[in-house]
mmCIF file of C-alpha atoms in Angstrom:
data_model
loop_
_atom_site.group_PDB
_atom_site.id
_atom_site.type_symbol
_atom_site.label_atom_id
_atom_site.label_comp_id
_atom_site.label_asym_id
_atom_site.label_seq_id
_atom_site.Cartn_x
_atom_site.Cartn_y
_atom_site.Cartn_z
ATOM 1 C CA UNK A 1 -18.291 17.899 5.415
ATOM 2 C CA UNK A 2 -17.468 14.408 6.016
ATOM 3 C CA UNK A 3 -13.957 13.697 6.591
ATOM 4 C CA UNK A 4 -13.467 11.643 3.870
ATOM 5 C CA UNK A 5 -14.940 14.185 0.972
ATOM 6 C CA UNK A 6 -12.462 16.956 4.028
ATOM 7 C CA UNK A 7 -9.171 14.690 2.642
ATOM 8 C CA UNK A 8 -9.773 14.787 -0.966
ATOM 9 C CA UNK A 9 -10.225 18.226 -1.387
ATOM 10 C CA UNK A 10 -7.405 19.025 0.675
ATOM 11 C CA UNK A 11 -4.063 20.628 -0.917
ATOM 12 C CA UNK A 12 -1.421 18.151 1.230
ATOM 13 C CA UNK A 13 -3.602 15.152 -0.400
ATOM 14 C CA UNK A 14 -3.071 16.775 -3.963
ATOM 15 C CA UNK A 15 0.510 16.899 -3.149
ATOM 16 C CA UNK A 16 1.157 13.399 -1.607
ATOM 17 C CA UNK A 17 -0.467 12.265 -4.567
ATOM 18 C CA UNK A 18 1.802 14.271 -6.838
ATOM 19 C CA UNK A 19 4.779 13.489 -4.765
ATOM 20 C CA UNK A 20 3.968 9.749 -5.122
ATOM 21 C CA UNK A 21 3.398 10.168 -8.896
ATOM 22 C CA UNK A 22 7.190 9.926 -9.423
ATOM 23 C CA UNK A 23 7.440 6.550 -8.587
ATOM 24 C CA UNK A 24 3.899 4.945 -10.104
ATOM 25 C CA UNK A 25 5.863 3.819 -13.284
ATOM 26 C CA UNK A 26 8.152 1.349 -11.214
ATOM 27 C CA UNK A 27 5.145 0.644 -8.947
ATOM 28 C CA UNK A 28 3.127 -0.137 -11.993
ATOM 29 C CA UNK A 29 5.952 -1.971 -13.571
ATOM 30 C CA UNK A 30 6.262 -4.354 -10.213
ATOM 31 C CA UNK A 31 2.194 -4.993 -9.956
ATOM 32 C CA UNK A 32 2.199 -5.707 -13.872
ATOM 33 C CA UNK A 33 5.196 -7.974 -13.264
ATOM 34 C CA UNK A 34 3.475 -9.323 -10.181
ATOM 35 C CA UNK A 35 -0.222 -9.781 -12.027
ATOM 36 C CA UNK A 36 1.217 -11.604 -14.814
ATOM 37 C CA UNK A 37 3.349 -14.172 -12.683
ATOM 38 C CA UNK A 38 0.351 -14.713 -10.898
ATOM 39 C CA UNK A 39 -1.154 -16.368 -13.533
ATOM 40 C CA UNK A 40 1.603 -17.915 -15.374
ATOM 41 C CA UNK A 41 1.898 -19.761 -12.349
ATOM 42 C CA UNK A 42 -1.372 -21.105 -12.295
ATOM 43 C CA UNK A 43 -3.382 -19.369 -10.374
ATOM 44 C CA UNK A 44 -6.833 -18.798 -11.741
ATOM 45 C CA UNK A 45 -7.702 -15.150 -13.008
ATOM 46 C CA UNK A 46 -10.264 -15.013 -9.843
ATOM 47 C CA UNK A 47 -7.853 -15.913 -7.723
ATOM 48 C CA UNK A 48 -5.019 -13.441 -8.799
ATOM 49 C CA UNK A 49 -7.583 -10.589 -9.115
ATOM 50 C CA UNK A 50 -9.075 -11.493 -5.706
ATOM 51 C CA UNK A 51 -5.198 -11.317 -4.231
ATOM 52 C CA UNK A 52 -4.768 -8.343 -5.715
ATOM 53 C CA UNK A 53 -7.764 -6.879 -4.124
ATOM 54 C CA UNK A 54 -7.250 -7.971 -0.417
ATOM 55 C CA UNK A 55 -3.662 -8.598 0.036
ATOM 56 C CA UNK A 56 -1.885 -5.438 -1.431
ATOM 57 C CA UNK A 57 1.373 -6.362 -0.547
ATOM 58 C CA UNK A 58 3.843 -7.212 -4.067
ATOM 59 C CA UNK A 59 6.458 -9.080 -2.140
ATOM 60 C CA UNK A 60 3.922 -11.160 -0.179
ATOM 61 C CA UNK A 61 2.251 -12.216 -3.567
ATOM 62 C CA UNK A 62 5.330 -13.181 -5.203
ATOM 63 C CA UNK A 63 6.286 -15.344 -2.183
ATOM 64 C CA UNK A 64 2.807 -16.816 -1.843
ATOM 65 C CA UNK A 65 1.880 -17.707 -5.430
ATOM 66 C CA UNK A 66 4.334 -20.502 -5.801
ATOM 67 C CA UNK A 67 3.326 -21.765 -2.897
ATOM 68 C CA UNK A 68 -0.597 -21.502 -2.871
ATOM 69 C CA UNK A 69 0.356 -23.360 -6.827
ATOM 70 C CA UNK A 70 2.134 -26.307 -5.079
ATOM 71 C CA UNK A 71 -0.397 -26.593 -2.392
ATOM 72 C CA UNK A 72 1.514 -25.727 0.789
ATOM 73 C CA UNK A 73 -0.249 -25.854 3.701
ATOM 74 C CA UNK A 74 -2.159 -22.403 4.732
ATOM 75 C CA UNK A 75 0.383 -21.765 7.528
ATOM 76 C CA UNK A 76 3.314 -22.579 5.763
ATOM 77 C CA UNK A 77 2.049 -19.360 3.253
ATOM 78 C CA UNK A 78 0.702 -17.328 6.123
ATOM 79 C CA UNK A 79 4.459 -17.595 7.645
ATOM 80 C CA UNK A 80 6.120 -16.986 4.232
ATOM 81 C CA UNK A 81 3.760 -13.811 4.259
ATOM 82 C CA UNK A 82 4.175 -13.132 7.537
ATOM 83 C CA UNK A 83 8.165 -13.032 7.855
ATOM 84 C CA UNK A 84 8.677 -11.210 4.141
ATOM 85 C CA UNK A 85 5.847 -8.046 5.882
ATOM 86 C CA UNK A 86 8.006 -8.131 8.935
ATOM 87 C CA UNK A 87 9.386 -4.846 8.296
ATOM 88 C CA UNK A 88 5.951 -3.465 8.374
ATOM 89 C CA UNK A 89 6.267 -4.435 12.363
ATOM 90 C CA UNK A 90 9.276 -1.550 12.230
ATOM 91 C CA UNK A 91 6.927 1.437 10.190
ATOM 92 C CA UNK A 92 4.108 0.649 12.385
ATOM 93 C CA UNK A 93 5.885 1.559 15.232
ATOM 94 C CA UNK A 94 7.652 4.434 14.262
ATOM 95 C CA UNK A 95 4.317 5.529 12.521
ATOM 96 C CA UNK A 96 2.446 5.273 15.942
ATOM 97 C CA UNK A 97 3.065 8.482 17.295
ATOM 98 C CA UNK A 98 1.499 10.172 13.814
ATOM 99 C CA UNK A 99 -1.493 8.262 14.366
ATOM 100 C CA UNK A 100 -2.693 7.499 17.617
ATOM 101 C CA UNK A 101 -4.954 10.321 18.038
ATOM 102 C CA UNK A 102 -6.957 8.738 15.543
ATOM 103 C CA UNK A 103 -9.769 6.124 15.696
ATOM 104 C CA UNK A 104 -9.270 2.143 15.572
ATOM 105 C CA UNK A 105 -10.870 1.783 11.952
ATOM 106 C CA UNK A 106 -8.840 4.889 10.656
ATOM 107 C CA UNK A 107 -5.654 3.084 12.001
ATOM 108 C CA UNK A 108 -6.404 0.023 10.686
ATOM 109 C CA UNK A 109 -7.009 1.619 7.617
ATOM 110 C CA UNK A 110 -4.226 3.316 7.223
ATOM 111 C CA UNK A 111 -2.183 0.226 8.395
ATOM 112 C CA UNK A 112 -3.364 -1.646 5.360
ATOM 113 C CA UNK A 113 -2.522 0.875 3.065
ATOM 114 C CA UNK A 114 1.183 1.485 4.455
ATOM 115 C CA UNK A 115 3.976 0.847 1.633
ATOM 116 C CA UNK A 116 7.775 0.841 1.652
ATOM 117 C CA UNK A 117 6.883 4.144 -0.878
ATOM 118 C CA UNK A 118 4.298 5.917 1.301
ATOM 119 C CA UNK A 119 6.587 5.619 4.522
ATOM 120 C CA UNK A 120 9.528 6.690 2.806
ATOM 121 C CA UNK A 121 8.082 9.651 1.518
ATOM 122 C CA UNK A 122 5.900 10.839 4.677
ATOM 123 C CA UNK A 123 8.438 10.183 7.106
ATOM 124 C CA UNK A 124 10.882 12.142 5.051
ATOM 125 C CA UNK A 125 8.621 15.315 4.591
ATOM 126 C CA UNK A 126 7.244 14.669 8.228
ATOM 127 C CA UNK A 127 10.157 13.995 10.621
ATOM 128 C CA UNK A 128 8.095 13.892 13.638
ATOM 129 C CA UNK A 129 4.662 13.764 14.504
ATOM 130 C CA UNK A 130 2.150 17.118 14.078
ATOM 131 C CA UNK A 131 1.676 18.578 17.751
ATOM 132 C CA UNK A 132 -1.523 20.919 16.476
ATOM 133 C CA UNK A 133 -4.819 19.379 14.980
ATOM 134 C CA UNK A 134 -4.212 21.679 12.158
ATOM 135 C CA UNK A 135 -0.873 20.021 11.712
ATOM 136 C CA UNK A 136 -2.116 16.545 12.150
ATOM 137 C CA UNK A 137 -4.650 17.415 9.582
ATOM 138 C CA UNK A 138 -2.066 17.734 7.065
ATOM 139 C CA UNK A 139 0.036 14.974 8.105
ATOM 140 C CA UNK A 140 -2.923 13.204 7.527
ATOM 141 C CA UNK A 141 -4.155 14.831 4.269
ATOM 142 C CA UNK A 142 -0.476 13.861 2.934
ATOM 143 C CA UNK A 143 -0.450 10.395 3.508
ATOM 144 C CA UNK A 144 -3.774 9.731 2.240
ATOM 145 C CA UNK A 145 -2.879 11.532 -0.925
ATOM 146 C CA UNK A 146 0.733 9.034 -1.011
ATOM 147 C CA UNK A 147 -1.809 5.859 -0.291
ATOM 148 C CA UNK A 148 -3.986 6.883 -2.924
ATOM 149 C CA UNK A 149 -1.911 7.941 -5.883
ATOM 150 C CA UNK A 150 0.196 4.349 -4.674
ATOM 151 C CA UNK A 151 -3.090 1.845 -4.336
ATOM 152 C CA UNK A 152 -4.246 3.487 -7.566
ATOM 153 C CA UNK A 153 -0.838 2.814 -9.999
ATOM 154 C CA UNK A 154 -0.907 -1.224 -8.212
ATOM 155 C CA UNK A 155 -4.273 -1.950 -8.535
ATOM 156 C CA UNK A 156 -4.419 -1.006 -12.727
ATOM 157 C CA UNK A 157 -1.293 -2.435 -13.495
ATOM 158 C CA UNK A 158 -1.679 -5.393 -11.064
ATOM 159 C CA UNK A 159 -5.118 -6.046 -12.854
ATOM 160 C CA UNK A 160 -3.495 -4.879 -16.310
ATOM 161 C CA UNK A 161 -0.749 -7.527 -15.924
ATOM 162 C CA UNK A 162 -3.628 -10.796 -14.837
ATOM 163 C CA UNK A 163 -5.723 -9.283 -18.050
ATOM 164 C CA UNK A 164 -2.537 -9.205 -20.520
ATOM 165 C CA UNK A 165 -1.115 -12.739 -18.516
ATOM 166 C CA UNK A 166 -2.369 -15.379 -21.348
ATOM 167 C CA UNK A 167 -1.171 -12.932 -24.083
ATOM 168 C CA UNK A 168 2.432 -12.920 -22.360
ATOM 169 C CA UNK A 169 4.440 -16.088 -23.926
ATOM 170 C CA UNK A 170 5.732 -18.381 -21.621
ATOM 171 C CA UNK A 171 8.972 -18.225 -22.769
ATOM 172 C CA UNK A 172 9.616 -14.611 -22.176
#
């Protein structure tokens, strides 16, 4: 069984997914909010959509829309970007021990789906890091089930709240 297909099937994913459930109504309310000031600020549908998709990161939108609108230089909203993710630096390196044994790609991938959320809640069932490949596995099952049941309630509501922008009034 490939390891992927080995994750979704697992119990700890079903879990981290469930656990993560109790927040997807303020995460969907904060990618809805984020999707429709997207494009009330001007950005083109494509553009907020294609955002959404690649840069997963709610507080880096909002800080880069206005800016991408006005035409600041690239650096200027790679910085902005850069220094609002900063505390990303932080999880990453308390997160390191839980993942080195893995792969590059798999670290990289779980990297990009990383949340204030997801950390919060695996770091709090997991203290420390597993010390048994069983006990990795689960560590691991966990947080994929978090990053999943998380990327899932941003990505509809994100693209829920660029769909529903132009019906939105201004005003409100």
């Amino acid at each position: 069984m490939n390891p992927a297909a080995r994750l979704l099937g697992d119990p700890d994913f079903r879990r981290g997914a469930r656990d993560m459930l109790a927040m997807a109504p303020g995460i969907g309310a904060w990618g809805m909010v984020t999707g429709v000031a997207m494009v009330k600020s001007g950005m083109s549908v494509f553009e907020a959509v294609f955002m959404t998709l690649v840069v997963y990161a709610g507080s880096s939108q909002l800080a880069a829309t206005p800016l991408i609108v006005a035409g600041a230089p690239a650096w200027v909203v790679l910085a902005a970007g850069f220094c609002v993710n900063l505390r990303f630096v932080v999880f990453s390196l308390h997160m390191r021990g839980y993942l080195m044994h893995l792969p590059r790609w798999p670290r990289i991938v779980t990297g990009y789906f990383n949340t204030d959320p997801t950390y919060v809640l695996f770091t709090r069932r997991f203290p420390h890091p597993a010390d048994t490949d069983e006990h990795r596995h689960t560590q691991e099952a966990y947080l994929a089930g978090l990053s999943f049941a998380n990327w899932s309630s941003w990505i509809s509501c994100s693209l829920l709240g660029i769909a529903l922008a132009n019906a939105i009034p201004t005003s409100w």
